Amino acid sequence: MGKKIFSGVQPTGNLHLGNYLGAIKNFVKLSKDKNNECIFCVVDLHAITVSQDPKELRDNIRETVATFIASGIDPEKNIIFSQSKVSAHSEAAWILSCIARMGWLNRMTQFKEKAGKDKEKASIGLYSYPVLMAADILLYDTSHVPVGDDQKQHLELSRDIAQKFNNDFNVDDFFKVPEPLIQKEFSRIMSLKDGLKKMSKSEISDQSRVNLTDDKDQIINKIKKAKTDALPMPSSGEELSKRPEVKNLIGIYSSLTDLNFDEVIKEFSGKNFSDFKESLSQVLVDKITPISVEIKKLLQDSNYLDKILLDGSEKADKIASQKMKKIHEIIGF
Ligand code: AQP
């Protein structure tokens, strides 16, 4: 039987290799299986949990759609839409925030990381972000959610919320309890400057990430300057536990080539680091530049991108508003 897939990406600019290898690559693969029903959402309501410039946000929404399409998602066969255009998301988030418990949200590590030391000044939206994510997923009877490893905890919260709602109202299986789809081998791509921090859009240094809009020269330059250490290429996987930057680069190479870690280590053992970086740049350029060229081409036609979003939101709204109607009945509204 096919899967019902839902996943989202925030339109916060600078979509990068981590987003691609951790999530979008998997979206593409799942969307090519005819048995699956896939919905991909540009989660603009999530984006405003931190301050956004309205003009940039509008551009970034289009750029996220362009990235989905350029990466290989067919907008004719899959639903692509923006979250703010389907009002059931906000409504369901409110209702589910009355189901979720403070204690559950207090355990969310992403809030702690993003709010930093000054959490008194963080928005309430940033705190309740995972409840909105649960609403996104549960409205569509999603069976599987392809996400990067960093979202695993949020997905577990969605499962808890679904189960509590079903129990509280005695409606077995009303909300389908979703399963995460997280790549097993190498699910978290780290910064090119610090192997202990995840590659991220909001990191100030552009050198910390490969953007999906980078051209050949930018990619080569970033890999050349990527942090490594003074030791030679490793000859075994065990050596990597204390070498996070090297582990990250080998992981990126492994994800892009579909070779496993040991095969990559074997291929480069005894070679110079510069040889490895050259090969890594080559596979990155081969994979990323066609996407980057296509994104830039699609961005020339904003009417086309807006039309995809409009069609997608009509289709998504049909599904979500039906579910919302049933939620009202169950609650007693
Ligand atoms: N470094 C990463 N490695 C693997 N997967 C990642 N994802 C993000 N960063 C990595 C996955 O990409 C999908 C979309 O992410 P998002 O844009 O919705 O949110 P995010 O996780 O907050 O992304 P960033 O880059 O870290 O943004 P900022 O800097 O704004 O916080 C998700 O499935 C995510 O797991």
PDB file of N, CA, C and O in Angstrom, residues 3 5 20 24-38 40 68-75 77-78 287:
ATOM      1  N   LYS A   3       2.037   5.286   0.657  1.00  0.00           N
ATOM      2  CA  LYS A   3       2.130   6.106   1.870  1.00  0.00           C
ATOM      3  C   LYS A   3       1.470   7.464   1.617  1.00  0.00           C
ATOM      4  O   LYS A   3       1.461   7.960   0.490  1.00  0.00           O
ATOM      5  N   ILE A   5       2.232  11.088   2.385  1.00  0.00           N
ATOM      6  CA  ILE A   5       3.420  11.837   2.801  1.00  0.00           C
ATOM      7  C   ILE A   5       3.067  13.308   2.983  1.00  0.00           C
ATOM      8  O   ILE A   5       2.412  13.917   2.130  1.00  0.00           O
ATOM      9  N   TYR A  20      18.677  19.761   1.510  1.00  0.00           N
ATOM     10  CA  TYR A  20      18.555  18.859   0.362  1.00  0.00           C
ATOM     11  C   TYR A  20      18.783  17.403   0.776  1.00  0.00           C
ATOM     12  O   TYR A  20      17.934  16.546   0.553  1.00  0.00           O
ATOM     13  N   ILE A  24      14.829  17.167   1.205  1.00  0.00           N
ATOM     14  CA  ILE A  24      14.270  17.292  -0.157  1.00  0.00           C
ATOM     15  C   ILE A  24      14.612  16.092  -1.057  1.00  0.00           C
ATOM     16  O   ILE A  24      13.767  15.631  -1.824  1.00  0.00           O
ATOM     17  N   LYS A  25      15.822  15.560  -0.915  1.00  0.00           N
ATOM     18  CA  LYS A  25      16.218  14.396  -1.735  1.00  0.00           C
ATOM     19  C   LYS A  25      15.240  13.230  -1.493  1.00  0.00           C
ATOM     20  O   LYS A  25      14.832  12.527  -2.420  1.00  0.00           O
ATOM     21  N   ASN A  26      14.879  13.086  -0.224  1.00  0.00           N
ATOM     22  CA  ASN A  26      13.922  12.046   0.149  1.00  0.00           C
ATOM     23  C   ASN A  26      12.514  12.359  -0.381  1.00  0.00           C
ATOM     24  O   ASN A  26      11.785  11.463  -0.811  1.00  0.00           O
ATOM     25  N   PHE A  27      12.131  13.654  -0.372  1.00  0.00           N
ATOM     26  CA  PHE A  27      10.810  14.045  -0.917  1.00  0.00           C
ATOM     27  C   PHE A  27      10.725  13.585  -2.377  1.00  0.00           C
ATOM     28  O   PHE A  27       9.708  13.057  -2.820  1.00  0.00           O
ATOM     29  N   VAL A  28      11.822  13.848  -3.100  1.00  0.00           N
ATOM     30  CA  VAL A  28      11.819  13.555  -4.541  1.00  0.00           C
ATOM     31  C   VAL A  28      11.624  12.055  -4.761  1.00  0.00           C
ATOM     32  O   VAL A  28      10.777  11.627  -5.558  1.00  0.00           O
ATOM     33  N   LYS A  29      12.392  11.278  -3.990  1.00  0.00           N
ATOM     34  CA  LYS A  29      12.317   9.815  -4.134  1.00  0.00           C
ATOM     35  C   LYS A  29      10.894   9.314  -3.827  1.00  0.00           C
ATOM     36  O   LYS A  29      10.320   8.530  -4.593  1.00  0.00           O
ATOM     37  N   LEU A  30      10.328   9.804  -2.741  1.00  0.00           N
ATOM     38  CA  LEU A  30       8.982   9.358  -2.356  1.00  0.00           C
ATOM     39  C   LEU A  30       7.935   9.796  -3.382  1.00  0.00           C
ATOM     40  O   LEU A  30       6.982   9.075  -3.669  1.00  0.00           O
ATOM     41  N   SER A  31       8.132  10.992  -3.948  1.00  0.00           N
ATOM     42  CA  SER A  31       7.142  11.523  -4.885  1.00  0.00           C
ATOM     43  C   SER A  31       7.159  10.773  -6.214  1.00  0.00           C
ATOM     44  O   SER A  31       6.213  10.832  -6.981  1.00  0.00           O
ATOM     45  N   LYS A  32       8.253  10.052  -6.481  1.00  0.00           N
ATOM     46  CA  LYS A  32       8.340   9.320  -7.748  1.00  0.00           C
ATOM     47  C   LYS A  32       7.634   7.957  -7.665  1.00  0.00           C
ATOM     48  O   LYS A  32       7.410   7.313  -8.680  1.00  0.00           O
ATOM     49  N   ASP A  33       7.304   7.531  -6.450  1.00  0.00           N
ATOM     50  CA  ASP A  33       6.584   6.270  -6.292  1.00  0.00           C
ATOM     51  C   ASP A  33       5.088   6.529  -6.507  1.00  0.00           C
ATOM     52  O   ASP A  33       4.456   7.263  -5.733  1.00  0.00           O
ATOM     53  N   LYS A  34       4.549   5.913  -7.558  1.00  0.00           N
ATOM     54  CA  LYS A  34       3.155   6.204  -7.957  1.00  0.00           C
ATOM     55  C   LYS A  34       2.132   5.851  -6.870  1.00  0.00           C
ATOM     56  O   LYS A  34       1.017   6.361  -6.851  1.00  0.00           O
ATOM     57  N   ASN A  35       2.519   4.935  -5.966  1.00  0.00           N
ATOM     58  CA  ASN A  35       1.572   4.532  -4.915  1.00  0.00           C
ATOM     59  C   ASN A  35       1.427   5.579  -3.818  1.00  0.00           C
ATOM     60  O   ASN A  35       0.480   5.536  -3.039  1.00  0.00           O
ATOM     61  N   ASN A  36       2.384   6.495  -3.728  1.00  0.00           N
ATOM     62  CA  ASN A  36       2.334   7.477  -2.644  1.00  0.00           C
ATOM     63  C   ASN A  36       1.525   8.711  -3.026  1.00  0.00           C
ATOM     64  O   ASN A  36       1.502   9.110  -4.187  1.00  0.00           O
ATOM     65  N   GLU A  37       0.874   9.311  -1.993  1.00  0.00           N
ATOM     66  CA  GLU A  37       0.237  10.622  -2.189  1.00  0.00           C
ATOM     67  C   GLU A  37       1.097  11.614  -1.419  1.00  0.00           C
ATOM     68  O   GLU A  37       1.263  11.462  -0.202  1.00  0.00           O
ATOM     69  N   CYS A  38       1.629  12.606  -2.118  1.00  0.00           N
ATOM     70  CA  CYS A  38       2.581  13.506  -1.444  1.00  0.00           C
ATOM     71  C   CYS A  38       2.093  14.948  -1.393  1.00  0.00           C
ATOM     72  O   CYS A  38       1.594  15.478  -2.390  1.00  0.00           O
ATOM     73  N   PHE A  40       3.653  18.688  -0.215  1.00  0.00           N
ATOM     74  CA  PHE A  40       4.828  19.427   0.238  1.00  0.00           C
ATOM     75  C   PHE A  40       4.431  20.874   0.492  1.00  0.00           C
ATOM     76  O   PHE A  40       3.863  21.537  -0.379  1.00  0.00           O
ATOM     77  N   PHE A  68      11.806  23.084  -4.822  1.00  0.00           N
ATOM     78  CA  PHE A  68      11.119  21.782  -4.886  1.00  0.00           C
ATOM     79  C   PHE A  68      11.101  21.277  -6.337  1.00  0.00           C
ATOM     80  O   PHE A  68      11.458  20.138  -6.618  1.00  0.00           O
ATOM     81  N   ILE A  69      10.686  22.160  -7.228  1.00  0.00           N
ATOM     82  CA  ILE A  69      10.527  21.732  -8.630  1.00  0.00           C
ATOM     83  C   ILE A  69      11.897  21.433  -9.254  1.00  0.00           C
ATOM     84  O   ILE A  69      12.088  20.408  -9.911  1.00  0.00           O
ATOM     85  N   ALA A  70      12.856  22.328  -9.005  1.00  0.00           N
ATOM     86  CA  ALA A  70      14.192  22.139  -9.588  1.00  0.00           C
ATOM     87  C   ALA A  70      14.847  20.859  -9.068  1.00  0.00           C
ATOM     88  O   ALA A  70      15.660  20.244  -9.761  1.00  0.00           O
ATOM     89  N   SER A  71      14.486  20.450  -7.848  1.00  0.00           N
ATOM     90  CA  SER A  71      15.083  19.229  -7.285  1.00  0.00           C
ATOM     91  C   SER A  71      14.437  17.972  -7.860  1.00  0.00           C
ATOM     92  O   SER A  71      14.964  16.870  -7.702  1.00  0.00           O
ATOM     93  N   GLY A  72      13.253  18.129  -8.490  1.00  0.00           N
ATOM     94  CA  GLY A  72      12.644  16.962  -9.149  1.00  0.00           C
ATOM     95  C   GLY A  72      11.228  16.629  -8.704  1.00  0.00           C
ATOM     96  O   GLY A  72      10.702  15.578  -9.060  1.00  0.00           O
ATOM     97  N   ILE A  73      10.593  17.498  -7.911  1.00  0.00           N
ATOM     98  CA  ILE A  73       9.195  17.224  -7.524  1.00  0.00           C
ATOM     99  C   ILE A  73       8.269  17.752  -8.627  1.00  0.00           C
ATOM    100  O   ILE A  73       8.362  18.927  -9.006  1.00  0.00           O
ATOM    101  N   ASP A  74       7.413  16.888  -9.130  1.00  0.00           N
ATOM    102  CA  ASP A  74       6.519  17.280 -10.214  1.00  0.00           C
ATOM    103  C   ASP A  74       5.263  17.945  -9.625  1.00  0.00           C
ATOM    104  O   ASP A  74       4.481  17.283  -8.925  1.00  0.00           O
ATOM    105  N   PRO A  75       5.038  19.234  -9.916  1.00  0.00           N
ATOM    106  CA  PRO A  75       3.888  19.919  -9.320  1.00  0.00           C
ATOM    107  C   PRO A  75       2.549  19.449  -9.878  1.00  0.00           C
ATOM    108  O   PRO A  75       1.498  19.718  -9.287  1.00  0.00           O
ATOM    109  N   LYS A  77       1.812  16.246 -10.266  1.00  0.00           N
ATOM    110  CA  LYS A  77       1.464  14.962  -9.621  1.00  0.00           C
ATOM    111  C   LYS A  77       1.442  15.052  -8.107  1.00  0.00           C
ATOM    112  O   LYS A  77       1.037  14.112  -7.431  1.00  0.00           O
ATOM    113  N   ASN A  78       1.946  16.151  -7.548  1.00  0.00           N
ATOM    114  CA  ASN A  78       2.021  16.288  -6.095  1.00  0.00           C
ATOM    115  C   ASN A  78       1.457  17.649  -5.701  1.00  0.00           C
ATOM    116  O   ASN A  78       1.482  18.581  -6.492  1.00  0.00           O
ATOM    117  N   LYS A 287      25.896  17.553  -8.755  1.00  0.00           N
ATOM    118  CA  LYS A 287      24.549  17.421  -8.198  1.00  0.00           C
ATOM    119  C   LYS A 287      23.862  18.785  -8.059  1.00  0.00           C
ATOM    120  O   LYS A 287      22.685  18.948  -8.404  1.00  0.00           O
TER     121      LYS A 287
END
